[in-house]
mmCIF file with all atom_site columns, C-alpha atoms in Angstrom:
data_model
loop_
_atom_site.group_PDB
_atom_site.id
_atom_site.type_symbol
_atom_site.label_atom_id
_atom_site.label_alt_id
_atom_site.label_comp_id
_atom_site.label_asym_id
_atom_site.label_entity_id
_atom_site.label_seq_id
_atom_site.pdbx_PDB_ins_code
_atom_site.Cartn_x
_atom_site.Cartn_y
_atom_site.Cartn_z
_atom_site.occupancy
_atom_site.B_iso_or_equiv
_atom_site.pdbx_formal_charge
_atom_site.auth_seq_id
_atom_site.auth_comp_id
_atom_site.auth_asym_id
_atom_site.auth_atom_id
_atom_site.pdbx_PDB_model_num
ATOM 1   C CA . GLY K 1 1   ? 0.065   0.088   -0.048  1.00 59.00 ? 1   GLY K CA 1
ATOM 2   C CA . GLY K 1 2   ? 2.714   2.424   0.770   1.00 56.00 ? 2   GLY K CA 1
ATOM 3   C CA . TRP K 1 3   ? 4.394   1.284   -2.512  1.00 59.00 ? 3   TRP K CA 1
ATOM 4   C CA . LEU K 1 4   ? 1.185   2.260   -4.699  1.00 62.00 ? 4   LEU K CA 1
ATOM 5   C CA . TYR K 1 5   ? 0.954   5.607   -2.648  1.00 58.00 ? 5   TYR K CA 1
ATOM 6   C CA . SER K 1 6   ? 4.445   6.356   -3.427  1.00 60.00 ? 6   SER K CA 1
ATOM 7   C CA . LEU K 1 7   ? 4.042   5.999   -7.178  1.00 65.00 ? 7   LEU K CA 1
ATOM 8   C CA . GLY K 1 8   ? 0.687   8.171   -6.834  1.00 66.00 ? 8   GLY K CA 1
ATOM 9   C CA . GLN K 1 9   ? -1.966  9.338   -4.102  1.00 62.00 ? 9   GLN K CA 1
ATOM 10  C CA . SER K 1 10  ? -5.031  7.642   -6.203  1.00 73.00 ? 10  SER K CA 1
ATOM 11  C CA . VAL K 1 11  ? -3.018  4.256   -7.434  1.00 74.00 ? 11  VAL K CA 1
ATOM 12  C CA . PRO K 1 12  ? -4.400  2.171   -3.946  1.00 73.00 ? 12  PRO K CA 1
ATOM 13  C CA . LEU K 1 13  ? -7.896  3.064   -4.216  1.00 76.00 ? 13  LEU K CA 1
ATOM 14  C CA . LEU K 1 14  ? -7.851  2.232   -8.118  1.00 81.00 ? 14  LEU K CA 1
ATOM 15  C CA . PHE K 1 15  ? -6.126  -1.143  -6.824  1.00 78.00 ? 15  PHE K CA 1
ATOM 16  C CA . ASP K 1 16  ? -8.499  -1.910  -4.384  1.00 78.00 ? 16  ASP K CA 1
ATOM 17  C CA . ALA K 1 17  ? -11.667 -0.680  -6.584  1.00 82.00 ? 17  ALA K CA 1
ATOM 18  C CA . ALA K 1 18  ? -9.895  -3.144  -9.806  1.00 85.00 ? 18  ALA K CA 1
ATOM 19  C CA . SER K 1 19  ? -9.488  -5.563  -6.869  1.00 82.00 ? 19  SER K CA 1
ATOM 20  C CA . PHE K 1 20  ? -13.227 -5.692  -5.930  1.00 79.00 ? 20  PHE K CA 1
ATOM 21  C CA . PHE K 1 21  ? -14.282 -5.766  -9.506  1.00 82.00 ? 21  PHE K CA 1
ATOM 22  C CA . VAL K 1 22  ? -12.296 -9.177  -10.815 1.00 83.00 ? 22  VAL K CA 1
ATOM 23  C CA . SER K 1 23  ? -13.973 -10.145 -7.647  1.00 80.00 ? 23  SER K CA 1
ATOM 24  C CA . PHE K 1 24  ? -16.847 -9.515  -8.720  1.00 74.00 ? 24  PHE K CA 1
ATOM 25  C CA . LEU K 1 25  ? -16.502 -11.387 -12.623 1.00 79.00 ? 25  LEU K CA 1
ATOM 26  C CA . CYS K 1 26  ? -15.385 -14.184 -10.670 1.00 78.00 ? 26  CYS K CA 1
ATOM 27  C CA . LEU K 1 27  ? -18.674 -14.204 -7.629  1.00 72.00 ? 27  LEU K CA 1
ATOM 28  C CA . PHE K 1 28  ? -20.779 -13.161 -11.163 1.00 68.00 ? 28  PHE K CA 1
ATOM 29  C CA . LYS K 1 29  ? -19.944 -16.787 -12.847 1.00 68.00 ? 29  LYS K CA 1
ATOM 30  C CA . LEU K 1 30  ? -20.637 -18.746 -9.426  1.00 65.00 ? 30  LEU K CA 1
ATOM 31  C CA . ARG K 1 31  ? -24.349 -20.926 -9.925  1.00 62.00 ? 31  ARG K CA 1
ATOM 32  C CA . ASP K 1 32  ? -26.146 -21.886 -7.078  1.00 54.00 ? 32  ASP K CA 1
ATOM 33  C CA . HIS K 1 33  ? -27.144 -25.256 -7.299  1.00 51.00 ? 33  HIS K CA 1
ATOM 34  C CA . VAL K 1 34  ? -29.192 -25.579 -4.071  1.00 43.00 ? 34  VAL K CA 1
ATOM 35  C CA . THR K 1 35  ? -32.446 -26.379 -4.239  1.00 43.00 ? 35  THR K CA 1
ATOM 36  C CA . ALA K 1 36  ? -33.402 -26.726 -0.648  1.00 40.00 ? 36  ALA K CA 1
ATOM 37  C CA . THR K 1 37  ? -35.142 -23.904 0.831   1.00 42.00 ? 37  THR K CA 1
ATOM 38  C CA . ALA K 1 38  ? -34.513 -22.540 4.288   1.00 44.00 ? 38  ALA K CA 1
ATOM 39  C CA . ALA K 1 39  ? -37.499 -22.634 6.586   1.00 45.00 ? 39  ALA K CA 1
ATOM 40  C CA . PRO K 1 40  ? -39.256 -19.307 7.065   1.00 44.00 ? 40  PRO K CA 1
ATOM 41  C CA . PRO K 1 41  ? -38.966 -17.055 10.127  1.00 50.00 ? 41  PRO K CA 1
ATOM 42  C CA . THR K 1 42  ? -41.415 -17.122 12.609  1.00 53.00 ? 42  THR K CA 1
ATOM 43  C CA . GLU K 1 43  ? -43.325 -13.982 13.327  1.00 48.00 ? 43  GLU K CA 1
ATOM 44  C CA . GLY K 1 44  ? -40.952 -13.129 16.943  1.00 51.00 ? 44  GLY K CA 1
ATOM 45  C CA . THR K 1 45  ? -38.200 -13.358 14.664  1.00 51.00 ? 45  THR K CA 1
ATOM 46  C CA . LYS K 1 46  ? -38.829 -10.780 12.466  1.00 51.00 ? 46  LYS K CA 1
ATOM 47  C CA . ARG K 1 47  ? -40.596 -8.478  14.798  1.00 54.00 ? 47  ARG K CA 1
ATOM 48  C CA . GLY K 1 48  ? -38.202 -9.158  18.153  1.00 63.00 ? 48  GLY K CA 1
ATOM 49  C CA . GLY K 1 49  ? -34.841 -10.151 16.537  1.00 72.00 ? 49  GLY K CA 1
ATOM 50  C CA . LEU K 1 50  ? -33.237 -7.107  17.991  1.00 79.00 ? 50  LEU K CA 1
ATOM 51  C CA . ARG K 1 51  ? -34.769 -7.403  21.485  1.00 82.00 ? 51  ARG K CA 1
ATOM 52  C CA . TRP K 1 52  ? -34.279 -10.863 22.106  1.00 82.00 ? 52  TRP K CA 1
ATOM 53  C CA . TYR K 1 53  ? -30.311 -10.058 20.687  1.00 84.00 ? 53  TYR K CA 1
ATOM 54  C CA . LEU K 1 54  ? -29.950 -7.326  23.532  1.00 84.00 ? 54  LEU K CA 1
ATOM 55  C CA . SER K 1 55  ? -32.072 -9.225  26.145  1.00 86.00 ? 55  SER K CA 1
ATOM 56  C CA . GLN K 1 56  ? -28.936 -12.113 25.933  1.00 87.00 ? 56  GLN K CA 1
ATOM 57  C CA . ARG K 1 57  ? -26.194 -11.063 28.283  1.00 89.00 ? 57  ARG K CA 1
ATOM 58  C CA . PRO K 1 58  ? -23.555 -13.734 26.274  1.00 88.00 ? 58  PRO K CA 1
ATOM 59  C CA . LEU K 1 59  ? -24.530 -11.649 23.521  1.00 89.00 ? 59  LEU K CA 1
ATOM 60  C CA . ARG K 1 60  ? -24.089 -8.497  24.414  1.00 90.00 ? 60  ARG K CA 1
ATOM 61  C CA . THR K 1 61  ? -21.160 -9.005  26.553  1.00 89.00 ? 61  THR K CA 1
ATOM 62  C CA . LEU K 1 62  ? -19.390 -10.344 23.288  1.00 89.00 ? 62  LEU K CA 1
ATOM 63  C CA . THR K 1 63  ? -20.912 -7.252  21.622  1.00 91.00 ? 63  THR K CA 1
ATOM 64  C CA . ALA K 1 64  ? -19.404 -4.681  23.909  1.00 91.00 ? 64  ALA K CA 1
ATOM 65  C CA . TYR K 1 65  ? -15.824 -6.909  23.936  1.00 88.00 ? 65  TYR K CA 1
ATOM 66  C CA . THR K 1 66  ? -15.981 -6.552  20.112  1.00 90.00 ? 66  THR K CA 1
ATOM 67  C CA . MET K 1 67  ? -16.814 -3.111  19.758  1.00 91.00 ? 67  MET K CA 1
ATOM 68  C CA . CYS K 1 68  ? -14.082 -1.918  21.648  1.00 89.00 ? 68  CYS K CA 1
ATOM 69  C CA . MET K 1 69  ? -11.239 -3.716  19.717  1.00 87.00 ? 69  MET K CA 1
ATOM 70  C CA . ALA K 1 70  ? -12.398 -2.883  17.230  1.00 89.00 ? 70  ALA K CA 1
ATOM 71  C CA . ALA K 1 71  ? -13.077 0.956   17.908  1.00 90.00 ? 71  ALA K CA 1
ATOM 72  C CA . THR K 1 72  ? -9.364  0.718   19.749  1.00 88.00 ? 72  THR K CA 1
ATOM 73  C CA . GLN K 1 73  ? -7.847  -0.278  16.290  1.00 86.00 ? 73  GLN K CA 1
ATOM 74  C CA . ALA K 1 74  ? -9.389  2.382   13.870  1.00 88.00 ? 74  ALA K CA 1
ATOM 75  C CA . MET K 1 75  ? -8.084  5.072   16.413  1.00 88.00 ? 75  MET K CA 1
ATOM 76  C CA . VAL K 1 76  ? -4.888  3.781   16.175  1.00 86.00 ? 76  VAL K CA 1
ATOM 77  C CA . TRP K 1 77  ? -4.591  3.187   12.232  1.00 82.00 ? 77  TRP K CA 1
ATOM 78  C CA . ALA K 1 78  ? -6.796  6.339   11.934  1.00 82.00 ? 78  ALA K CA 1
ATOM 79  C CA . ILE K 1 79  ? -3.665  8.568   12.811  1.00 81.00 ? 79  ILE K CA 1
ATOM 80  C CA . LEU K 1 80  ? -0.953  6.490   12.602  1.00 81.00 ? 80  LEU K CA 1
ATOM 81  C CA . VAL K 1 81  ? 0.160   7.277   9.167   1.00 76.00 ? 81  VAL K CA 1
ATOM 82  C CA . VAL K 1 82  ? 0.209   10.777  9.957   1.00 77.00 ? 82  VAL K CA 1
ATOM 83  C CA . LEU K 1 83  ? 2.822   9.895   12.801  1.00 77.00 ? 83  LEU K CA 1
ATOM 84  C CA . VAL K 1 84  ? 4.905   7.724   10.818  1.00 77.00 ? 84  VAL K CA 1
ATOM 85  C CA . VAL K 1 85  ? 4.745   10.044  7.763   1.00 75.00 ? 85  VAL K CA 1
ATOM 86  C CA . ASP K 1 86  ? 3.942   13.064  8.791   1.00 72.00 ? 86  ASP K CA 1
ATOM 87  C CA . GLU K 1 87  ? 5.475   14.115  12.332  1.00 69.00 ? 87  GLU K CA 1
ATOM 88  C CA . ARG K 1 88  ? 8.055   11.212  11.983  1.00 70.00 ? 88  ARG K CA 1
ATOM 89  C CA . GLY K 1 89  ? 9.397   11.924  8.859   1.00 72.00 ? 89  GLY K CA 1
ATOM 90  C CA . ARG K 1 90  ? 9.852   8.571   7.386   1.00 73.00 ? 90  ARG K CA 1
ATOM 91  C CA . SER K 1 91  ? 8.519   7.568   3.640   1.00 71.00 ? 91  SER K CA 1
ATOM 92  C CA . ALA K 1 92  ? 5.066   6.654   2.359   1.00 70.00 ? 92  ALA K CA 1
ATOM 93  C CA . THR K 1 93  ? 6.981   3.208   1.473   1.00 74.00 ? 93  THR K CA 1
ATOM 94  C CA . LEU K 1 94  ? 8.362   2.137   4.835   1.00 76.00 ? 94  LEU K CA 1
ATOM 95  C CA . PHE K 1 95  ? 4.650   2.905   6.329   1.00 77.00 ? 95  PHE K CA 1
ATOM 96  C CA . GLY K 1 96  ? 4.027   0.084   3.973   1.00 76.00 ? 96  GLY K CA 1
ATOM 97  C CA . VAL K 1 97  ? 6.252   -1.611  4.881   1.00 79.00 ? 97  VAL K CA 1
ATOM 98  C CA . PHE K 1 98  ? 5.368   -1.624  8.725   1.00 78.00 ? 98  PHE K CA 1
ATOM 99  C CA . SER K 1 99  ? 1.634   -1.796  7.402   1.00 80.00 ? 99  SER K CA 1
ATOM 100 C CA . SER K 1 100 ? 2.638   -5.234  5.697   1.00 81.00 ? 100 SER K CA 1
ATOM 101 C CA . VAL K 1 101 ? 4.673   -6.573  9.010   1.00 82.00 ? 101 VAL K CA 1
ATOM 102 C CA . THR K 1 102 ? 2.485   -5.651  11.518  1.00 83.00 ? 102 THR K CA 1
ATOM 103 C CA . SER K 1 103 ? -0.691  -7.414  9.684   1.00 83.00 ? 103 SER K CA 1
ATOM 104 C CA . LEU K 1 104 ? 1.136   -10.517 9.271   1.00 88.00 ? 104 LEU K CA 1
ATOM 105 C CA . GLY K 1 105 ? 0.319   -10.681 13.082  1.00 89.00 ? 105 GLY K CA 1
ATOM 106 C CA . ALA K 1 106 ? -3.016  -11.224 11.910  1.00 88.00 ? 106 ALA K CA 1
ATOM 107 C CA . VAL K 1 107 ? -1.861  -14.525 10.041  1.00 89.00 ? 107 VAL K CA 1
ATOM 108 C CA . ALA K 1 108 ? -0.296  -15.687 13.170  1.00 91.00 ? 108 ALA K CA 1
ATOM 109 C CA . GLY K 1 109 ? -2.797  -14.949 14.907  1.00 91.00 ? 109 GLY K CA 1
ATOM 110 C CA . GLY K 1 110 ? -5.493  -16.822 13.075  1.00 89.00 ? 110 GLY K CA 1
ATOM 111 C CA . LEU K 1 111 ? -3.071  -20.066 12.618  1.00 90.00 ? 111 LEU K CA 1
ATOM 112 C CA . ALA K 1 112 ? -2.808  -20.358 16.665  1.00 91.00 ? 112 ALA K CA 1
ATOM 113 C CA . ALA K 1 113 ? -6.029  -19.189 17.354  1.00 90.00 ? 113 ALA K CA 1
ATOM 114 C CA . ASP K 1 114 ? -8.157  -22.812 18.077  1.00 89.00 ? 114 ASP K CA 1
ATOM 115 C CA . ARG K 1 115 ? -4.567  -23.816 20.140  1.00 91.00 ? 115 ARG K CA 1
ATOM 116 C CA . VAL K 1 116 ? -5.184  -21.341 22.476  1.00 92.00 ? 116 VAL K CA 1
ATOM 117 C CA . TRP K 1 117 ? -8.298  -21.319 22.681  1.00 91.00 ? 117 TRP K CA 1
ATOM 118 C CA . SER K 1 118 ? -8.540  -25.618 23.691  1.00 91.00 ? 118 SER K CA 1
ATOM 119 C CA . ARG K 1 119 ? -5.987  -24.671 25.645  1.00 92.00 ? 119 ARG K CA 1
ATOM 120 C CA . LEU K 1 120 ? -7.163  -21.339 27.945  1.00 91.00 ? 120 LEU K CA 1
ATOM 121 C CA . GLY K 1 121 ? -10.732 -21.491 27.715  1.00 90.00 ? 121 GLY K CA 1
ATOM 122 C CA . THR K 1 122 ? -12.602 -19.056 26.353  1.00 88.00 ? 122 THR K CA 1
ATOM 123 C CA . ARG K 1 123 ? -12.948 -16.459 29.383  1.00 88.00 ? 123 ARG K CA 1
ATOM 124 C CA . VAL K 1 124 ? -9.236  -16.362 29.715  1.00 92.00 ? 124 VAL K CA 1
ATOM 125 C CA . THR K 1 125 ? -8.630  -16.419 25.855  1.00 92.00 ? 125 THR K CA 1
ATOM 126 C CA . LEU K 1 126 ? -10.857 -13.387 25.356  1.00 89.00 ? 126 LEU K CA 1
ATOM 127 C CA . ALA K 1 127 ? -9.558  -11.747 28.320  1.00 90.00 ? 127 ALA K CA 1
ATOM 128 C CA . SER K 1 128 ? -5.730  -12.523 27.239  1.00 92.00 ? 128 SER K CA 1
ATOM 129 C CA . ALA K 1 129 ? -6.675  -10.840 23.943  1.00 90.00 ? 129 ALA K CA 1
ATOM 130 C CA . PHE K 1 130 ? -7.583  -7.566  25.122  1.00 88.00 ? 130 PHE K CA 1
ATOM 131 C CA . GLY K 1 131 ? -4.968  -7.572  27.916  1.00 91.00 ? 131 GLY K CA 1
ATOM 132 C CA . VAL K 1 132 ? -2.282  -7.747  25.441  1.00 92.00 ? 132 VAL K CA 1
ATOM 133 C CA . THR K 1 133 ? -4.083  -5.797  23.000  1.00 90.00 ? 133 THR K CA 1
ATOM 134 C CA . SER K 1 134 ? -3.719  -3.000  25.623  1.00 90.00 ? 134 SER K CA 1
ATOM 135 C CA . ALA K 1 135 ? -0.383  -3.708  26.650  1.00 92.00 ? 135 ALA K CA 1
ATOM 136 C CA . GLY K 1 136 ? 0.675   -3.748  23.012  1.00 90.00 ? 136 GLY K CA 1
ATOM 137 C CA . TYR K 1 137 ? -0.509  -0.617  21.919  1.00 89.00 ? 137 TYR K CA 1
ATOM 138 C CA . LEU K 1 138 ? 0.720   1.176   25.448  1.00 90.00 ? 138 LEU K CA 1
ATOM 139 C CA . ALA K 1 139 ? 4.118   -0.095  24.169  1.00 91.00 ? 139 ALA K CA 1
ATOM 140 C CA . ALA K 1 140 ? 3.529   1.080   20.759  1.00 86.00 ? 140 ALA K CA 1
ATOM 141 C CA . GLY K 1 141 ? 3.044   4.314   21.697  1.00 83.00 ? 141 GLY K CA 1
ATOM 142 C CA . GLY K 1 142 ? 5.815   5.075   24.307  1.00 85.00 ? 142 GLY K CA 1
ATOM 143 C CA . THR K 1 143 ? 8.561   3.544   22.391  1.00 84.00 ? 143 THR K CA 1
ATOM 144 C CA . SER K 1 144 ? 10.214  5.871   20.089  1.00 81.00 ? 144 SER K CA 1
ATOM 145 C CA . SER K 1 145 ? 11.453  3.215   17.985  1.00 84.00 ? 145 SER K CA 1
ATOM 146 C CA . LEU K 1 146 ? 9.565   2.780   15.014  1.00 82.00 ? 146 LEU K CA 1
ATOM 147 C CA . TRP K 1 147 ? 10.398  -1.075  14.901  1.00 85.00 ? 147 TRP K CA 1
ATOM 148 C CA . VAL K 1 148 ? 9.806   -1.638  18.668  1.00 89.00 ? 148 VAL K CA 1
ATOM 149 C CA . ALA K 1 149 ? 6.927   -0.339  17.572  1.00 86.00 ? 149 ALA K CA 1
ATOM 150 C CA . MET K 1 150 ? 6.107   -2.530  14.731  1.00 87.00 ? 150 MET K CA 1
ATOM 151 C CA . VAL K 1 151 ? 6.803   -5.490  16.430  1.00 91.00 ? 151 VAL K CA 1
ATOM 152 C CA . CYS K 1 152 ? 4.670   -4.366  19.108  1.00 90.00 ? 152 CYS K CA 1
ATOM 153 C CA . LEU K 1 153 ? 1.793   -3.966  16.512  1.00 89.00 ? 153 LEU K CA 1
ATOM 154 C CA . PHE K 1 154 ? 2.264   -7.202  15.768  1.00 92.00 ? 154 PHE K CA 1
ATOM 155 C CA . VAL K 1 155 ? 1.330   -8.701  19.362  1.00 92.00 ? 155 VAL K CA 1
ATOM 156 C CA . VAL K 1 156 ? -1.072  -6.703  18.905  1.00 91.00 ? 156 VAL K CA 1
ATOM 157 C CA . SER K 1 157 ? -2.737  -7.601  15.557  1.00 90.00 ? 157 SER K CA 1
ATOM 158 C CA . SER K 1 158 ? -2.134  -11.271 16.255  1.00 91.00 ? 158 SER K CA 1
ATOM 159 C CA . CYS K 1 159 ? -4.367  -10.794 19.011  1.00 91.00 ? 159 CYS K CA 1
ATOM 160 C CA . ALA K 1 160 ? -7.842  -9.930  16.898  1.00 88.00 ? 160 ALA K CA 1
ATOM 161 C CA . PRO K 1 161 ? -7.953  -13.476 15.085  1.00 89.00 ? 161 PRO K CA 1
ATOM 162 C CA . VAL K 1 162 ? -7.983  -14.961 18.554  1.00 91.00 ? 162 VAL K CA 1
ATOM 163 C CA . GLY K 1 163 ? -10.916 -13.334 19.516  1.00 88.00 ? 163 GLY K CA 1
ATOM 164 C CA . ASN K 1 164 ? -13.031 -13.414 16.320  1.00 88.00 ? 164 ASN K CA 1
ATOM 165 C CA . VAL K 1 165 ? -12.540 -16.925 16.279  1.00 89.00 ? 165 VAL K CA 1
ATOM 166 C CA . VAL K 1 166 ? -14.166 -17.365 19.771  1.00 89.00 ? 166 VAL K CA 1
ATOM 167 C CA . THR K 1 167 ? -16.437 -14.688 19.371  1.00 89.00 ? 167 THR K CA 1
ATOM 168 C CA . LEU K 1 168 ? -17.857 -16.049 15.905  1.00 88.00 ? 168 LEU K CA 1
ATOM 169 C CA . THR K 1 169 ? -18.532 -19.423 17.141  1.00 89.00 ? 169 THR K CA 1
ATOM 170 C CA . MET K 1 170 ? -19.994 -18.436 20.621  1.00 88.00 ? 170 MET K CA 1
ATOM 171 C CA . ARG K 1 171 ? -22.698 -16.419 18.288  1.00 88.00 ? 171 ARG K CA 1
ATOM 172 C CA . GLN K 1 172 ? -23.421 -19.478 16.192  1.00 87.00 ? 172 GLN K CA 1
ATOM 173 C CA . ARG K 1 173 ? -23.705 -21.957 19.870  1.00 87.00 ? 173 ARG K CA 1
ATOM 174 C CA . LEU K 1 174 ? -26.131 -19.236 21.232  1.00 86.00 ? 174 LEU K CA 1
ATOM 175 C CA . ALA K 1 175 ? -27.971 -18.237 18.390  1.00 85.00 ? 175 ALA K CA 1
ATOM 176 C CA . PRO K 1 176 ? -31.073 -19.935 17.377  1.00 84.00 ? 176 PRO K CA 1
ATOM 177 C CA . SER K 1 177 ? -30.888 -22.006 13.869  1.00 80.00 ? 177 SER K CA 1
ATOM 178 C CA . ASN K 1 178 ? -33.355 -20.416 12.445  1.00 79.00 ? 178 ASN K CA 1
ATOM 179 C CA . MET K 1 179 ? -31.860 -16.239 13.829  1.00 81.00 ? 179 MET K CA 1
ATOM 180 C CA . ARG K 1 180 ? -28.179 -16.961 12.930  1.00 82.00 ? 180 ARG K CA 1
ATOM 181 C CA . GLY K 1 181 ? -27.971 -14.724 9.565   1.00 81.00 ? 181 GLY K CA 1
ATOM 182 C CA . GLU K 1 182 ? -29.697 -12.042 11.761  1.00 83.00 ? 182 GLU K CA 1
ATOM 183 C CA . VAL K 1 183 ? -28.141 -12.185 15.382  1.00 86.00 ? 183 VAL K CA 1
ATOM 184 C CA . ASN K 1 184 ? -24.654 -12.470 12.697  1.00 86.00 ? 184 ASN K CA 1
ATOM 185 C CA . ASN K 1 185 ? -26.129 -9.253  11.123  1.00 86.00 ? 185 ASN K CA 1
ATOM 186 C CA . THR K 1 186 ? -26.672 -7.920  14.282  1.00 88.00 ? 186 THR K CA 1
ATOM 187 C CA . PHE K 1 187 ? -23.503 -8.217  15.547  1.00 90.00 ? 187 PHE K CA 1
ATOM 188 C CA . ARG K 1 188 ? -21.488 -7.154  12.485  1.00 89.00 ? 188 ARG K CA 1
ATOM 189 C CA . LEU K 1 189 ? -24.111 -3.736  12.764  1.00 88.00 ? 189 LEU K CA 1
ATOM 190 C CA . PHE K 1 190 ? -22.806 -2.581  15.931  1.00 92.00 ? 190 PHE K CA 1
ATOM 191 C CA . VAL K 1 191 ? -18.916 -3.600  15.519  1.00 91.00 ? 191 VAL K CA 1
ATOM 192 C CA . LEU K 1 192 ? -18.714 -1.944  12.323  1.00 90.00 ? 192 LEU K CA 1
ATOM 193 C CA . GLY K 1 193 ? -20.742 1.117   13.746  1.00 91.00 ? 193 GLY K CA 1
ATOM 194 C CA . SER K 1 194 ? -17.820 1.329   16.610  1.00 91.00 ? 194 SER K CA 1
ATOM 195 C CA . VAL K 1 195 ? -14.919 1.608   13.434  1.00 91.00 ? 195 VAL K CA 1
ATOM 196 C CA . PRO K 1 196 ? -15.756 5.112   11.949  1.00 90.00 ? 196 PRO K CA 1
ATOM 197 C CA . LEU K 1 197 ? -16.313 6.145   15.527  1.00 91.00 ? 197 LEU K CA 1
ATOM 198 C CA . GLY K 1 198 ? -12.915 5.121   17.029  1.00 89.00 ? 198 GLY K CA 1
ATOM 199 C CA . ALA K 1 199 ? -11.279 6.348   14.273  1.00 89.00 ? 199 ALA K CA 1
ATOM 200 C CA . LEU K 1 200 ? -13.137 9.670   14.952  1.00 90.00 ? 200 LEU K CA 1
ATOM 201 C CA . LEU K 1 201 ? -12.352 9.663   18.518  1.00 89.00 ? 201 LEU K CA 1
ATOM 202 C CA . GLY K 1 202 ? -8.180  9.165   17.131  1.00 84.00 ? 202 GLY K CA 1
ATOM 203 C CA . GLY K 1 203 ? -8.731  12.094  14.995  1.00 84.00 ? 203 GLY K CA 1
ATOM 204 C CA . ALA K 1 204 ? -10.258 13.924  17.207  1.00 86.00 ? 204 ALA K CA 1
ATOM 205 C CA . VAL K 1 205 ? -7.299  12.951  20.710  1.00 82.00 ? 205 VAL K CA 1
ATOM 206 C CA . ALA K 1 206 ? -4.310  13.959  17.600  1.00 78.00 ? 206 ALA K CA 1
ATOM 207 C CA . ALA K 1 207 ? -6.029  17.720  16.930  1.00 80.00 ? 207 ALA K CA 1
ATOM 208 C CA . TRP K 1 208 ? -6.455  18.710  20.797  1.00 81.00 ? 208 TRP K CA 1
ATOM 209 C CA . ARG K 1 209 ? -2.810  16.832  21.559  1.00 70.00 ? 209 ARG K CA 1
ATOM 210 C CA . ASP K 1 210 ? -1.817  19.110  18.429  1.00 67.00 ? 210 ASP K CA 1
ATOM 211 C CA . SER K 1 211 ? -3.420  22.353  19.941  1.00 55.00 ? 211 SER K CA 1
ATOM 212 C CA . SER K 1 212 ? -2.224  21.822  22.969  1.00 54.00 ? 212 SER K CA 1
ATOM 213 C CA . THR K 1 213 ? 1.703   21.764  22.343  1.00 50.00 ? 213 THR K CA 1
#
């Protein structure tokens, strides 16, 4: 991404748009061979899905946990490029390398998620992922070394897929079979809605910091 940005400010967006178009062409060629139809949702599911979702304490807890993770991640990454490129004077290409290396943490976390969960259990796994994420952000913010920050954010990135595997599996277990789609959509509504709020808060904090120094 940083390398593409160094070629031109619009190049990453054009590249992303092209990748989505290729994906569209691939999906357009798919043929649906499924003949069985799912049972229609009940009237209670249509009218009371959100009310039922909010009445379930485990689902509320999982939602709040994931919203915090998503919002804090958006807070950091919304201003990180400004910090690295503008304030530290590093190149956009170097920031692209920085982002790529830290993103590899997500791959590592995804590969280890099942083993971590089976060994630690649900509560300890989620609490550990949240705690390590908090510690990683604090360590990255407290260092002046870009490389140390990269290692810290690599560790932070590894925690997200671990938490995602646990929360997704728990949602599937907790939701009735005829409400799983609705439960997942409601969950994504709350979580994805927290992302722009986190980014907005991160920008506000950065602006306040600049105005006070």
